[in-house]
Tab-separated table of C-alpha atoms (C1' of nucleotides) in Angstrom:
chain	number	residue	atom	x	y	z
A	1	MET	CA	-21.079	8.231	14.773
A	2	LYS	CA	-23.683	6.894	17.116
A	3	GLN	CA	-23.284	6.529	20.832
A	4	MET	CA	-21.017	3.705	21.895
A	5	THR	CA	-21.144	1.711	25.088
A	6	SER	CA	-18.046	1.653	27.242
A	7	ARG	CA	-17.392	-1.965	26.403
A	8	GLN	CA	-17.550	-1.241	22.703
A	9	SER	CA	-15.061	1.619	23.051
A	10	GLU	CA	-12.747	-0.761	24.860
A	11	ILE	CA	-12.838	-3.210	21.983
A	12	LEU	CA	-12.295	-0.432	19.459
A	13	GLU	CA	-9.379	0.929	21.443
A	14	TYR	CA	-7.845	-2.535	21.613
A	15	LEU	CA	-8.075	-2.886	17.843
A	16	ARG	CA	-6.463	0.489	17.376
A	17	ARG	CA	-3.600	-0.293	19.709
A	18	PHE	CA	-3.059	-3.777	18.307
A	19	ILE	CA	-2.666	-2.683	14.704
A	20	GLY	CA	-0.457	0.180	15.836
A	21	ARG	CA	1.759	-2.103	17.883
A	22	GLU	CA	1.881	-5.260	15.783
A	23	GLY	CA	1.293	-3.923	12.298
A	24	TYR	CA	-1.439	-6.433	11.501
A	25	TRP	CA	-4.952	-6.956	12.767
A	26	PRO	CA	-5.858	-9.344	15.586
A	27	SER	CA	-8.000	-12.403	15.023
A	28	ILE	CA	-11.333	-12.786	16.771
A	29	ARG	CA	-9.670	-15.171	19.166
A	30	ASP	CA	-6.880	-12.698	19.882
A	31	VAL	CA	-9.532	-10.254	21.046
A	32	GLN	CA	-11.320	-12.982	22.978
A	33	GLU	CA	-8.180	-13.955	24.826
A	34	HIS	CA	-7.247	-10.363	25.661
A	35	PHE	CA	-10.608	-9.662	27.281
A	36	GLY	CA	-10.827	-13.080	28.865
A	37	PHE	CA	-14.032	-14.065	27.118
A	38	ARG	CA	-14.916	-17.730	27.248
A	39	SER	CA	-16.591	-17.571	23.864
A	40	THR	CA	-15.644	-16.033	20.551
A	41	ASN	CA	-19.232	-15.006	20.179
A	42	ALA	CA	-18.787	-12.293	22.792
A	43	VAL	CA	-16.360	-10.663	20.401
A	44	MET	CA	-18.644	-11.226	17.439
A	45	GLY	CA	-21.452	-9.398	19.150
A	46	HIS	CA	-19.333	-6.342	19.797
A	47	LEU	CA	-17.888	-6.350	16.308
A	48	ARG	CA	-21.377	-6.502	14.856
A	49	ALA	CA	-22.309	-3.502	16.978
A	50	LEU	CA	-19.208	-1.580	15.940
A	51	GLU	CA	-19.917	-2.332	12.307
A	52	ARG	CA	-23.523	-1.277	12.683
A	53	LYS	CA	-22.421	2.005	14.236
A	54	GLY	CA	-19.992	2.591	11.411
A	55	CYS	CA	-16.731	2.514	13.382
A	56	VAL	CA	-15.281	-0.561	11.769
A	57	SER	CA	-15.655	-2.457	8.552
A	58	ARG	CA	-14.580	-5.996	7.756
A	59	ILE	CA	-14.449	-8.448	4.876
A	60	PRO	CA	-16.927	-11.211	5.747
A	61	GLY	CA	-15.358	-14.604	6.186
A	62	GLN	CA	-11.812	-13.419	5.802
A	63	ALA	CA	-9.167	-13.434	8.475
A	64	ARG	CA	-7.798	-10.313	10.146
A	65	THR	CA	-9.333	-7.929	7.642
A	66	PHE	CA	-10.399	-4.855	9.553
A	67	ARG	CA	-10.753	-1.261	8.522
A	68	LEU	CA	-11.144	1.553	10.996
A	69	LEU	CA	-13.626	4.166	9.882
A	70	ASN	CA	-14.168	7.656	11.185
A	71	ASP	CA	-17.302	9.740	11.266
A	72	ASP	CA	-17.530	10.153	7.519
A	73	GLY	CA	-17.234	6.416	7.003
A	74	LEU	CA	-13.837	6.842	5.398
A	75	PRO	CA	-10.783	4.857	6.435
A	76	ALA	CA	-9.301	6.557	9.464
A	77	GLY	CA	-6.312	6.429	11.742
A	78	THR	CA	-4.570	8.176	8.927
A	79	ILE	CA	-4.102	11.889	9.185
A	80	GLU	CA	-3.437	12.781	5.587
A	81	THR	CA	0.295	12.943	5.166
A	82	GLU	CA	2.731	13.215	2.319
A	83	THR	CA	6.286	12.052	2.000
A	84	ILE	CA	8.072	14.849	0.236
A	85	PRO	CA	11.476	14.490	-1.421
A	86	VAL	CA	14.015	17.179	-0.629
A	87	TYR	CA	16.374	18.404	-3.321
A	88	GLY	CA	19.494	20.415	-2.829
A	89	SER	CA	19.153	21.825	-6.266
A	90	ILE	CA	17.210	21.032	-9.401
A	91	ALA	CA	18.826	21.194	-12.781
A	92	ALA	CA	16.044	21.378	-15.324
A	93	GLY	CA	12.417	20.459	-15.778
A	94	TYR	CA	10.401	18.838	-13.082
A	95	PRO	CA	12.359	16.581	-10.841
A	96	ASP	CA	11.518	12.949	-11.209
A	97	ARG	CA	9.785	11.831	-8.101
A	98	VAL	CA	11.031	8.257	-8.183
A	99	GLU	CA	14.556	9.086	-9.233
A	100	SER	CA	16.652	10.070	-6.291
A	101	SER	CA	19.173	12.085	-8.256
A	102	GLY	CA	19.992	15.102	-6.191
A	103	GLU	CA	17.596	13.982	-3.494
A	104	VAL	CA	19.132	14.833	-0.159
A	105	GLY	CA	16.364	13.600	2.080
A	106	ARG	CA	12.696	13.212	2.673
A	107	LEU	CA	10.237	14.759	5.010
A	108	LEU	CA	6.917	13.462	6.194
A	109	VAL	CA	4.343	16.042	7.139
A	110	ASP	CA	0.591	16.238	7.240
A	111	ILE	CA	-0.884	18.133	4.331
A	112	HIS	CA	-2.217	20.966	6.467
A	113	THR	CA	1.120	21.703	8.055
A	114	ALA	CA	2.849	21.682	4.698
A	115	ASN	CA	-0.036	23.638	3.178
A	116	ILE	CA	-0.338	21.324	0.178
A	117	ARG	CA	-2.851	19.159	-1.610
A	118	ARG	CA	-2.581	15.412	-1.854
A	119	GLY	CA	-1.271	13.457	-4.768
A	120	GLY	CA	0.487	16.395	-6.365
A	121	LYS	CA	4.107	16.387	-7.344
A	122	THR	CA	5.109	18.248	-4.239
A	123	PHE	CA	8.783	18.537	-3.471
A	124	ALA	CA	11.031	20.544	-1.198
A	125	LEU	CA	14.161	22.558	-1.772
A	126	LYS	CA	17.020	23.316	0.533
A	127	VAL	CA	17.599	27.018	0.185
A	128	THR	CA	21.087	28.419	-0.316
A	129	GLY	CA	21.881	32.091	-0.380
A	130	ASP	CA	20.298	35.067	1.260
A	131	SER	CA	18.289	36.525	-1.604
A	132	MET	CA	14.976	35.986	0.210
A	133	ILE	CA	16.095	37.133	3.624
A	134	GLY	CA	13.558	39.929	3.538
A	135	ALA	CA	10.760	37.356	3.396
A	136	GLY	CA	12.185	35.543	6.375
A	137	ILE	CA	13.719	32.744	4.320
A	138	GLN	CA	17.308	32.020	5.235
A	139	SER	CA	20.049	29.869	3.865
A	140	GLY	CA	19.527	26.285	4.977
A	141	ASP	CA	15.757	26.562	5.172
A	142	MET	CA	13.565	23.990	3.501
A	143	VAL	CA	10.852	25.286	1.203
A	144	VAL	CA	7.930	23.049	0.280
A	145	VAL	CA	6.991	23.634	-3.323
A	146	HIS	CA	3.872	22.631	-5.201
A	147	PRO	CA	3.601	22.830	-9.000
A	148	GLY	CA	0.996	25.236	-10.300
A	149	ILE	CA	0.358	28.568	-11.910
A	150	PRO	CA	1.728	31.372	-9.773
A	151	ARG	CA	-0.093	34.544	-8.892
A	152	ASP	CA	1.365	37.965	-8.316
A	153	GLY	CA	3.211	38.009	-5.027
A	154	ASP	CA	3.742	34.259	-4.719
A	155	ILE	CA	7.130	32.934	-3.772
A	156	VAL	CA	8.183	30.544	-6.509
A	157	ALA	CA	10.938	28.138	-7.420
A	158	ALA	CA	11.905	29.195	-10.907
A	159	LEU	CA	14.356	27.970	-13.482
A	160	ILE	CA	16.627	30.678	-14.834
A	161	ASP	CA	19.699	29.871	-16.919
A	162	GLY	CA	19.606	26.213	-15.954
A	163	GLU	CA	19.540	26.809	-12.249
A	164	THR	CA	16.758	26.952	-9.731
A	165	THR	CA	16.256	30.025	-7.626
A	166	LEU	CA	13.706	30.986	-5.078
A	167	LYS	CA	12.221	34.404	-5.731
A	168	ARG	CA	9.046	36.383	-5.462
A	169	TYR	CA	6.915	36.300	-8.589
A	170	VAL	CA	5.698	39.731	-9.681
A	171	HIS	CA	3.125	40.056	-12.405
A	172	PRO	CA	2.032	43.665	-12.919
A	173	ARG	CA	-1.330	44.287	-14.586
A	174	GLY	CA	-0.782	44.254	-18.327
A	175	GLY	CA	2.956	43.793	-17.953
A	176	THR	CA	5.313	40.869	-18.234
A	177	PRO	CA	6.088	38.851	-15.142
A	178	TYR	CA	9.489	39.019	-13.524
A	179	LEU	CA	11.240	37.785	-10.436
A	180	LYS	CA	12.160	39.852	-7.471
A	181	ALA	CA	14.551	39.039	-4.655
A	182	GLU	CA	13.657	40.035	-1.123
A	183	ASN	CA	17.017	41.606	-0.512
A	184	PRO	CA	17.964	45.118	-1.621
A	185	SER	CA	21.402	43.992	-2.763
A	186	TYR	CA	19.932	41.674	-5.418
A	187	PRO	CA	18.582	42.989	-8.717
A	188	GLU	CA	15.244	42.194	-10.263
A	189	LEU	CA	15.362	39.318	-12.705
A	190	TYR	CA	13.624	39.835	-16.006
A	191	PRO	CA	13.205	36.743	-18.154
A	192	THR	CA	15.744	36.777	-20.972
A	193	THR	CA	14.935	33.563	-22.776
A	194	GLU	CA	12.284	31.871	-20.733
A	195	LEU	CA	10.808	31.833	-17.298
A	196	LEU	CA	9.962	28.352	-16.098
A	197	ILE	CA	8.094	28.193	-12.838
A	198	GLN	CA	8.759	24.869	-11.210
A	199	GLY	CA	6.444	25.404	-8.333
A	200	ILE	CA	4.838	27.711	-5.840
A	201	GLY	CA	6.237	27.931	-2.357
A	202	ARG	CA	3.723	26.624	0.150
A	203	ALA	CA	5.660	26.368	3.375
A	204	VAL	CA	8.998	27.063	4.966
A	205	ILE	CA	10.605	24.750	7.490
A	206	ARG	CA	13.705	25.641	9.415
A	207	ASN	CA	15.622	23.704	12.021
A	208	LEU	CA	16.932	25.874	14.816
B	1	MET	CA	19.691	-5.788	3.046
B	2	LYS	CA	20.961	-8.368	0.635
B	3	GLN	CA	20.492	-8.293	-3.083
B	4	MET	CA	16.961	-9.019	-4.225
B	5	THR	CA	15.879	-10.543	-7.496
B	6	SER	CA	13.451	-8.571	-9.620
B	7	ARG	CA	10.663	-11.018	-8.901
B	8	GLN	CA	11.198	-10.698	-5.178
B	9	SER	CA	11.024	-6.908	-5.389
B	10	GLU	CA	7.740	-7.231	-7.259
B	11	ILE	CA	6.262	-9.309	-4.475
B	12	LEU	CA	7.535	-6.916	-1.837
B	13	GLU	CA	6.139	-3.943	-3.714
B	14	TYR	CA	2.773	-5.677	-4.000
B	15	LEU	CA	2.681	-6.252	-0.241
B	16	ARG	CA	3.520	-2.614	0.374
B	17	ARG	CA	0.809	-1.359	-1.959
B	18	PHE	CA	-1.789	-3.796	-0.669
B	19	ILE	CA	-1.448	-2.823	2.989
B	20	GLY	CA	-1.407	0.824	1.981
B	21	ARG	CA	-4.527	0.507	-0.132
B	22	GLU	CA	-6.628	-1.963	1.862
B	23	GLY	CA	-5.369	-1.422	5.378
B	24	TYR	CA	-4.812	-5.105	6.040
B	25	TRP	CA	-2.355	-7.665	4.727
B	26	PRO	CA	-3.092	-9.976	1.800
B	27	SER	CA	-3.341	-13.722	2.242
B	28	ILE	CA	-0.953	-16.049	0.440
B	29	ARG	CA	-3.740	-16.751	-2.020
B	30	ASP	CA	-4.334	-13.051	-2.618
B	31	VAL	CA	-0.713	-12.775	-3.719
B	32	GLN	CA	-1.021	-15.954	-5.770
B	33	GLU	CA	-4.058	-14.670	-7.614
B	34	HIS	CA	-2.527	-11.279	-8.312
B	35	PHE	CA	0.557	-12.761	-9.940
B	36	GLY	CA	-1.368	-15.519	-11.672
B	37	PHE	CA	0.489	-18.337	-9.969
B	38	ARG	CA	-1.108	-21.735	-10.218
B	39	SER	CA	0.247	-22.787	-6.866
B	40	THR	CA	0.422	-21.137	-3.484
B	41	ASN	CA	3.853	-22.615	-3.127
B	42	ALA	CA	5.236	-20.127	-5.632
B	43	VAL	CA	4.326	-17.411	-3.162
B	44	MET	CA	5.701	-19.372	-0.240
B	45	GLY	CA	9.059	-19.647	-1.946
B	46	HIS	CA	9.319	-15.914	-2.456
B	47	LEU	CA	8.160	-15.141	1.048
B	48	ARG	CA	10.770	-17.483	2.451
B	49	ALA	CA	13.388	-15.668	0.405
B	50	LEU	CA	12.166	-12.257	1.558
B	51	GLU	CA	12.208	-13.410	5.159
B	52	ARG	CA	15.689	-14.837	4.766
B	53	LYS	CA	16.882	-11.526	3.348
B	54	GLY	CA	15.319	-9.639	6.221
B	55	CYS	CA	12.766	-7.593	4.299
B	56	VAL	CA	9.689	-9.159	5.799
B	57	SER	CA	8.752	-10.991	8.941
B	58	ARG	CA	5.693	-13.101	9.636
B	59	ILE	CA	4.019	-15.043	12.410
B	60	PRO	CA	4.243	-18.726	11.408
B	61	GLY	CA	0.909	-20.381	10.819
B	62	GLN	CA	-1.132	-17.243	11.301
B	63	ALA	CA	-3.144	-15.493	8.654
B	64	ARG	CA	-2.243	-12.138	7.148
B	65	THR	CA	0.390	-11.345	9.752
B	66	PHE	CA	3.166	-9.551	7.935
B	67	ARG	CA	5.666	-7.003	9.086
B	68	LEU	CA	7.772	-4.960	6.741
B	69	LEU	CA	11.321	-4.505	7.915
B	70	ASN	CA	13.922	-2.056	6.762
B	71	ASP	CA	17.669	-2.414	6.600
B	72	ASP	CA	18.160	-2.442	10.342
B	73	GLY	CA	15.615	-5.212	10.734
B	74	LEU	CA	13.241	-2.890	12.535
B	75	PRO	CA	9.594	-2.523	11.591
B	76	ALA	CA	9.377	-0.147	8.675
B	77	GLY	CA	6.745	1.797	6.863
B	78	THR	CA	6.786	3.781	10.018
B	79	ILE	CA	8.872	6.871	9.734
B	80	GLU	CA	8.990	8.107	13.285
B	81	THR	CA	6.425	10.828	13.628
B	82	GLU	CA	4.979	12.923	16.395
B	83	THR	CA	1.634	14.598	16.693
B	84	ILE	CA	2.359	17.975	18.198
B	85	PRO	CA	-0.269	20.196	19.786
B	86	VAL	CA	-0.254	23.825	18.711
B	87	TYR	CA	-0.983	26.542	21.253
B	88	GLY	CA	-1.853	30.113	20.514
B	89	SER	CA	-0.507	31.164	23.847
B	90	ILE	CA	0.481	29.480	27.060
B	91	ALA	CA	-0.420	30.910	30.436
B	92	ALA	CA	1.821	29.283	32.990
B	93	GLY	CA	3.808	26.131	33.597
B	94	TYR	CA	4.014	23.393	31.077
B	95	PRO	CA	0.949	23.014	28.958
B	96	ASP	CA	-0.956	19.834	29.584
B	97	ARG	CA	-0.585	17.648	26.594
B	98	VAL	CA	-3.952	15.969	26.856
B	99	GLU	CA	-5.887	19.018	27.833
B	100	SER	CA	-6.881	21.022	24.822
B	101	SER	CA	-7.167	24.332	26.592
B	102	GLY	CA	-5.765	26.928	24.275
B	103	GLU	CA	-4.925	24.257	21.736
B	104	VAL	CA	-5.573	25.709	18.310
B	105	GLY	CA	-4.531	22.718	16.235
B	106	ARG	CA	-2.181	19.837	15.770
B	107	LEU	CA	0.567	19.040	13.388
B	108	LEU	CA	1.997	15.708	12.396
B	109	VAL	CA	5.619	15.698	11.334
B	110	ASP	CA	8.454	13.244	11.333
B	111	ILE	CA	10.924	13.786	14.122
B	112	HIS	CA	13.789	14.725	11.817
B	113	THR	CA	11.843	17.434	10.076
B	114	ALA	CA	10.708	18.894	13.375
B	115	ASN	CA	14.193	18.395	14.832
B	116	ILE	CA	12.905	16.760	17.999
B	117	ARG	CA	13.273	13.591	20.015
B	118	ARG	CA	10.497	11.114	20.544
B	119	GLY	CA	8.305	10.882	23.573
B	120	GLY	CA	9.110	14.314	24.861
B	121	LYS	CA	6.553	16.899	25.754
B	122	THR	CA	6.995	18.694	22.493
B	123	PHE	CA	4.535	21.397	21.581
B	124	ALA	CA	4.241	24.219	19.107
B	125	LEU	CA	3.437	27.890	19.439
B	126	LYS	CA	1.845	30.232	17.000
B	127	VAL	CA	3.997	33.328	17.033
B	128	THR	CA	2.509	36.783	17.329
B	129	GLY	CA	4.494	39.962	17.079
B	130	ASP	CA	7.667	40.842	15.259
B	131	SER	CA	10.206	40.722	18.051
B	132	MET	CA	12.128	37.893	16.389
B	133	ILE	CA	12.004	39.218	12.865
B	134	GLY	CA	15.783	39.452	12.800
B	135	ALA	CA	15.999	35.677	13.225
B	136	GLY	CA	13.602	35.145	10.358
B	137	ILE	CA	10.647	34.368	12.593
B	138	GLN	CA	7.542	36.289	11.623
B	139	SER	CA	4.123	36.785	13.069
B	140	GLY	CA	1.958	33.759	12.249
B	141	ASP	CA	4.838	31.299	12.148
B	142	MET	CA	4.682	28.086	14.082
B	143	VAL	CA	7.602	27.298	16.354
B	144	VAL	CA	8.171	23.738	17.530
B	145	VAL	CA	9.382	23.778	21.103
B	146	HIS	CA	10.972	21.031	23.146
B	147	PRO	CA	11.454	21.276	26.922
B	148	GLY	CA	15.042	21.291	28.099
B	149	ILE	CA	17.859	23.348	29.458
B	150	PRO	CA	18.764	26.147	27.074
B	151	ARG	CA	22.241	27.055	26.005
B	152	ASP	CA	23.555	30.482	25.132
B	153	GLY	CA	22.139	31.561	21.800
B	154	ASP	CA	19.151	29.215	21.754
B	155	ILE	CA	15.776	30.560	20.824
B	156	VAL	CA	13.455	29.797	23.706
B	157	ALA	CA	9.843	30.057	24.732
B	158	ALA	CA	9.998	31.759	28.095
B	159	LEU	CA	7.498	32.776	30.708
B	160	ILE	CA	7.778	36.379	31.777
B	161	ASP	CA	5.085	38.094	33.835
B	162	GLY	CA	2.576	35.356	33.160
B	163	GLU	CA	2.903	35.456	29.415
B	164	THR	CA	4.923	33.431	26.973
B	165	THR	CA	7.338	35.132	24.641
B	166	LEU	CA	9.758	33.821	22.097
B	167	LYS	CA	13.216	35.295	22.517
B	168	ARG	CA	16.869	34.488	22.192
B	169	TYR	CA	18.456	33.185	25.361
B	170	VAL	CA	21.738	34.866	26.217
B	171	HIS	CA	23.913	33.511	28.985
B	172	PRO	CA	27.208	35.374	29.257
B	173	ARG	CA	30.107	33.615	30.925
B	174	GLY	CA	29.840	34.253	34.646
B	175	GLY	CA	26.796	36.497	34.230
B	176	THR	CA	23.087	36.068	34.688
B	177	PRO	CA	21.033	34.931	31.726
B	178	TYR	CA	18.647	37.302	30.014
B	179	LEU	CA	16.424	37.385	26.967
B	180	LYS	CA	17.112	39.290	23.821
B	181	ALA	CA	14.721	40.121	21.002
B	182	GLU	CA	15.940	39.938	17.441
B	183	ASN	CA	14.606	43.349	16.612
B	184	PRO	CA	16.383	46.608	17.408
B	185	SER	CA	13.173	48.282	18.536
B	186	TYR	CA	12.718	45.822	21.389
B	187	PRO	CA	14.707	46.063	24.622
B	188	GLU	CA	16.618	43.306	26.335
B	189	LEU	CA	14.617	41.519	29.002
B	190	TYR	CA	16.332	40.942	32.298
B	191	PRO	CA	14.581	38.595	34.688
B	192	THR	CA	12.891	40.593	37.446
B	193	THR	CA	11.351	37.866	39.547
B	194	GLU	CA	12.002	34.644	37.707
B	195	LEU	CA	12.878	33.353	34.301
B	196	LEU	CA	11.012	30.181	33.412
B	197	ILE	CA	12.113	28.536	30.212
B	198	GLN	CA	9.247	26.480	28.832
B	199	GLY	CA	11.189	25.049	25.979
B	200	ILE	CA	13.858	25.392	23.367
B	201	GLY	CA	12.866	26.256	19.827
B	202	ARG	CA	13.676	23.362	17.519
B	203	ALA	CA	12.007	24.288	14.249
B	204	VAL	CA	10.032	26.988	12.515
B	205	ILE	CA	7.182	26.236	10.134
B	206	ARG	CA	5.527	28.902	8.045
B	207	ASN	CA	2.723	28.629	5.547
B	208	LEU	CA	3.209	30.870	2.548
C	1	DG	C1'	29.238	-31.600	-16.560
C	2	DT	C1'	27.848	-30.666	-11.942
C	3	DT	C1'	26.002	-27.881	-8.466
C	4	DA	C1'	23.395	-24.218	-6.519
C	5	DT	C1'	19.865	-20.819	-6.816
C	6	DT	C1'	15.616	-19.123	-8.431
C	7	DA	C1'	10.970	-19.914	-10.090
C	8	DG	C1'	7.388	-22.649	-10.544
C	9	DT	C1'	3.303	-26.733	-10.640
C	10	DG	C1'	0.073	-29.848	-8.196
C	11	DC	C1'	-1.604	-31.848	-4.511
C	12	DT	C1'	-2.737	-32.756	0.379
C	13	DC	C1'	-3.203	-31.634	5.145
C	14	DA	C1'	-3.789	-29.428	9.611
C	15	DT	C1'	-4.742	-25.398	11.681
C	16	DT	C1'	-6.438	-21.007	12.027
C	17	DT	C1'	-10.307	-18.421	11.938
C	18	DG	C1'	-14.869	-16.430	11.036
C	19	DT	C1'	-19.649	-17.723	11.570
C	20	DT	C1'	-23.936	-19.551	13.274
C	21	DC	C1'	-27.469	-21.549	16.477
C	22	DA	C1'	-29.383	-21.770	21.116
C	23	DA	C1'	-29.629	-19.812	25.518
C	24	DA	C1'	-29.130	-16.988	29.700
C	25	DG	C1'	-27.970	-13.085	33.012
C	26	DA	C1'	-27.676	-7.964	33.522
C	27	DT	C1'	-29.193	-3.415	32.703
C	28	DT	C1'	-32.096	0.211	31.178
C	29	DG	C1'	-36.403	2.512	29.913
C	30	DC	C1'	-41.411	2.500	29.910
D	1	DG	C1'	-43.362	-6.232	35.429
D	2	DC	C1'	-41.946	-6.308	30.625
D	3	DA	C1'	-39.634	-5.396	26.418
D	4	DA	C1'	-35.360	-4.133	24.418
D	5	DT	C1'	-30.609	-3.993	24.329
D	6	DC	C1'	-26.185	-5.282	25.877
D	7	DT	C1'	-23.295	-8.806	27.498
D	8	DT	C1'	-21.684	-13.278	27.692
D	9	DT	C1'	-21.559	-18.625	27.471
D	10	DG	C1'	-21.017	-23.055	24.933
D	11	DA	C1'	-20.673	-25.997	21.201
D	12	DA	C1'	-20.183	-27.149	16.493
D	13	DC	C1'	-19.218	-26.132	11.587
D	14	DA	C1'	-17.230	-24.715	7.276
D	15	DA	C1'	-14.341	-21.809	4.922
D	16	DA	C1'	-10.027	-19.509	4.734
D	17	DT	C1'	-5.394	-20.096	5.043
D	18	DG	C1'	-0.520	-21.378	5.855
D	19	DA	C1'	2.541	-25.160	5.256
D	20	DG	C1'	4.661	-29.457	3.553
D	21	DC	C1'	6.101	-32.952	0.057
D	22	DA	C1'	7.473	-34.434	-4.579
D	23	DC	C1'	8.834	-32.921	-8.831
D	24	DT	C1'	10.087	-29.930	-13.134
D	25	DA	C1'	12.590	-26.254	-15.575
D	26	DA	C1'	15.649	-22.412	-16.388
D	27	DT	C1'	19.721	-19.853	-15.312
D	28	DA	C1'	24.066	-18.843	-13.609
D	29	DA	C1'	28.521	-20.358	-11.149
D	30	DC	C1'	32.481	-23.340	-10.639
DNA sequence: GTTATTAGTGCTCATTTGTTCAAAGATTGC
DNA sequence: GCAATCTTTGAACAAATGAGCACTAATAAC
């Protein structure tokens, strides 16, 4: 992004605050009035400059149609976030994202914090039991889970006998994969009928 | 929120998607065109209904000025979030929120997930060491910390000898408070000169 | 049947709003 | 000093846009 004059930053900042506060964009005359200009053209000049410098984009001729752009020229103001449904337990198959059956809440986090990619069918589970205590996952913790193919050592949400459990996925070279609890008092789980991995654990969130 | 007809939900959903996709609100005629109405008044009718039912609010006579409301009648679409600075370590006193000295990143989470209140001087610490391993807090975890007065049993970020440590705060009835690690190989820490509590741990976030 | 609600058409109108032309003062760099 | 850019004024215009009136049709409620 090119160098901006102080006046131009002021205008940009006003736009940012306005949309944040009101939820819609200001009109040219809203900007004019706020800065005390006696002509709308003062605003126009600055907007042209901001557009030229790639900070803002607009739809010509249409009212209150701004877009804030960042350095890459992509729509900004939006740290990439995801709204993730939280399930207490999952019965079978992938949980339907729209359906709220068993959904006990939602969490909104940015994708870096949750360690996920966008647009996936990410979901979260509320952990019960102490089988993963050795990995620092306690009862009541929330685990963010992303569908995918697990690798040896990943913590996964797996479906065994119609119920979801959180375990470590172990896949020895040349052997068959199994599940391992991180607690000496729990046995290893070898797949009897099938081993359905619902997702790979990406993050743990705990409220203290 | 009162009962909505299916058509009204369609309109509402279109508004939601439009602002999410384009970043600005549609005009009445944008809505008209999308639904194939032959009159703008069809849209007006639905908008009046949505306003009456408290789903949407608008500024009369002004272009593209919507506000989505949720059940309480408060502006929606905005789950309350906080952008929290992450520090690797904190030297002394409260970290300056604006200053990025020692700031190693930021995380954006909704206030329920992070278990915090709005507007506070919340910050996060990247944990090093294994002194809290017994409480399920490992090296590399992020701990969200909120300033306040700790109670017995809280996990706190405390300043001891010019360095910040994460420990459990113990305050026996009638005694002096001290800090306790959740790891048998660490000793209890009794305040020698002073015990400055920088904040109370509210949440733990770990990337797997 | 009557009444109320929802869903629409068709048209007109007034205002909001973006845009343009012409011009001038201030500031900076050469 | 002079050119270039930034900043602002002032007036006028045309398109975009919300809003109102009259009327029709379907559906459900009483």
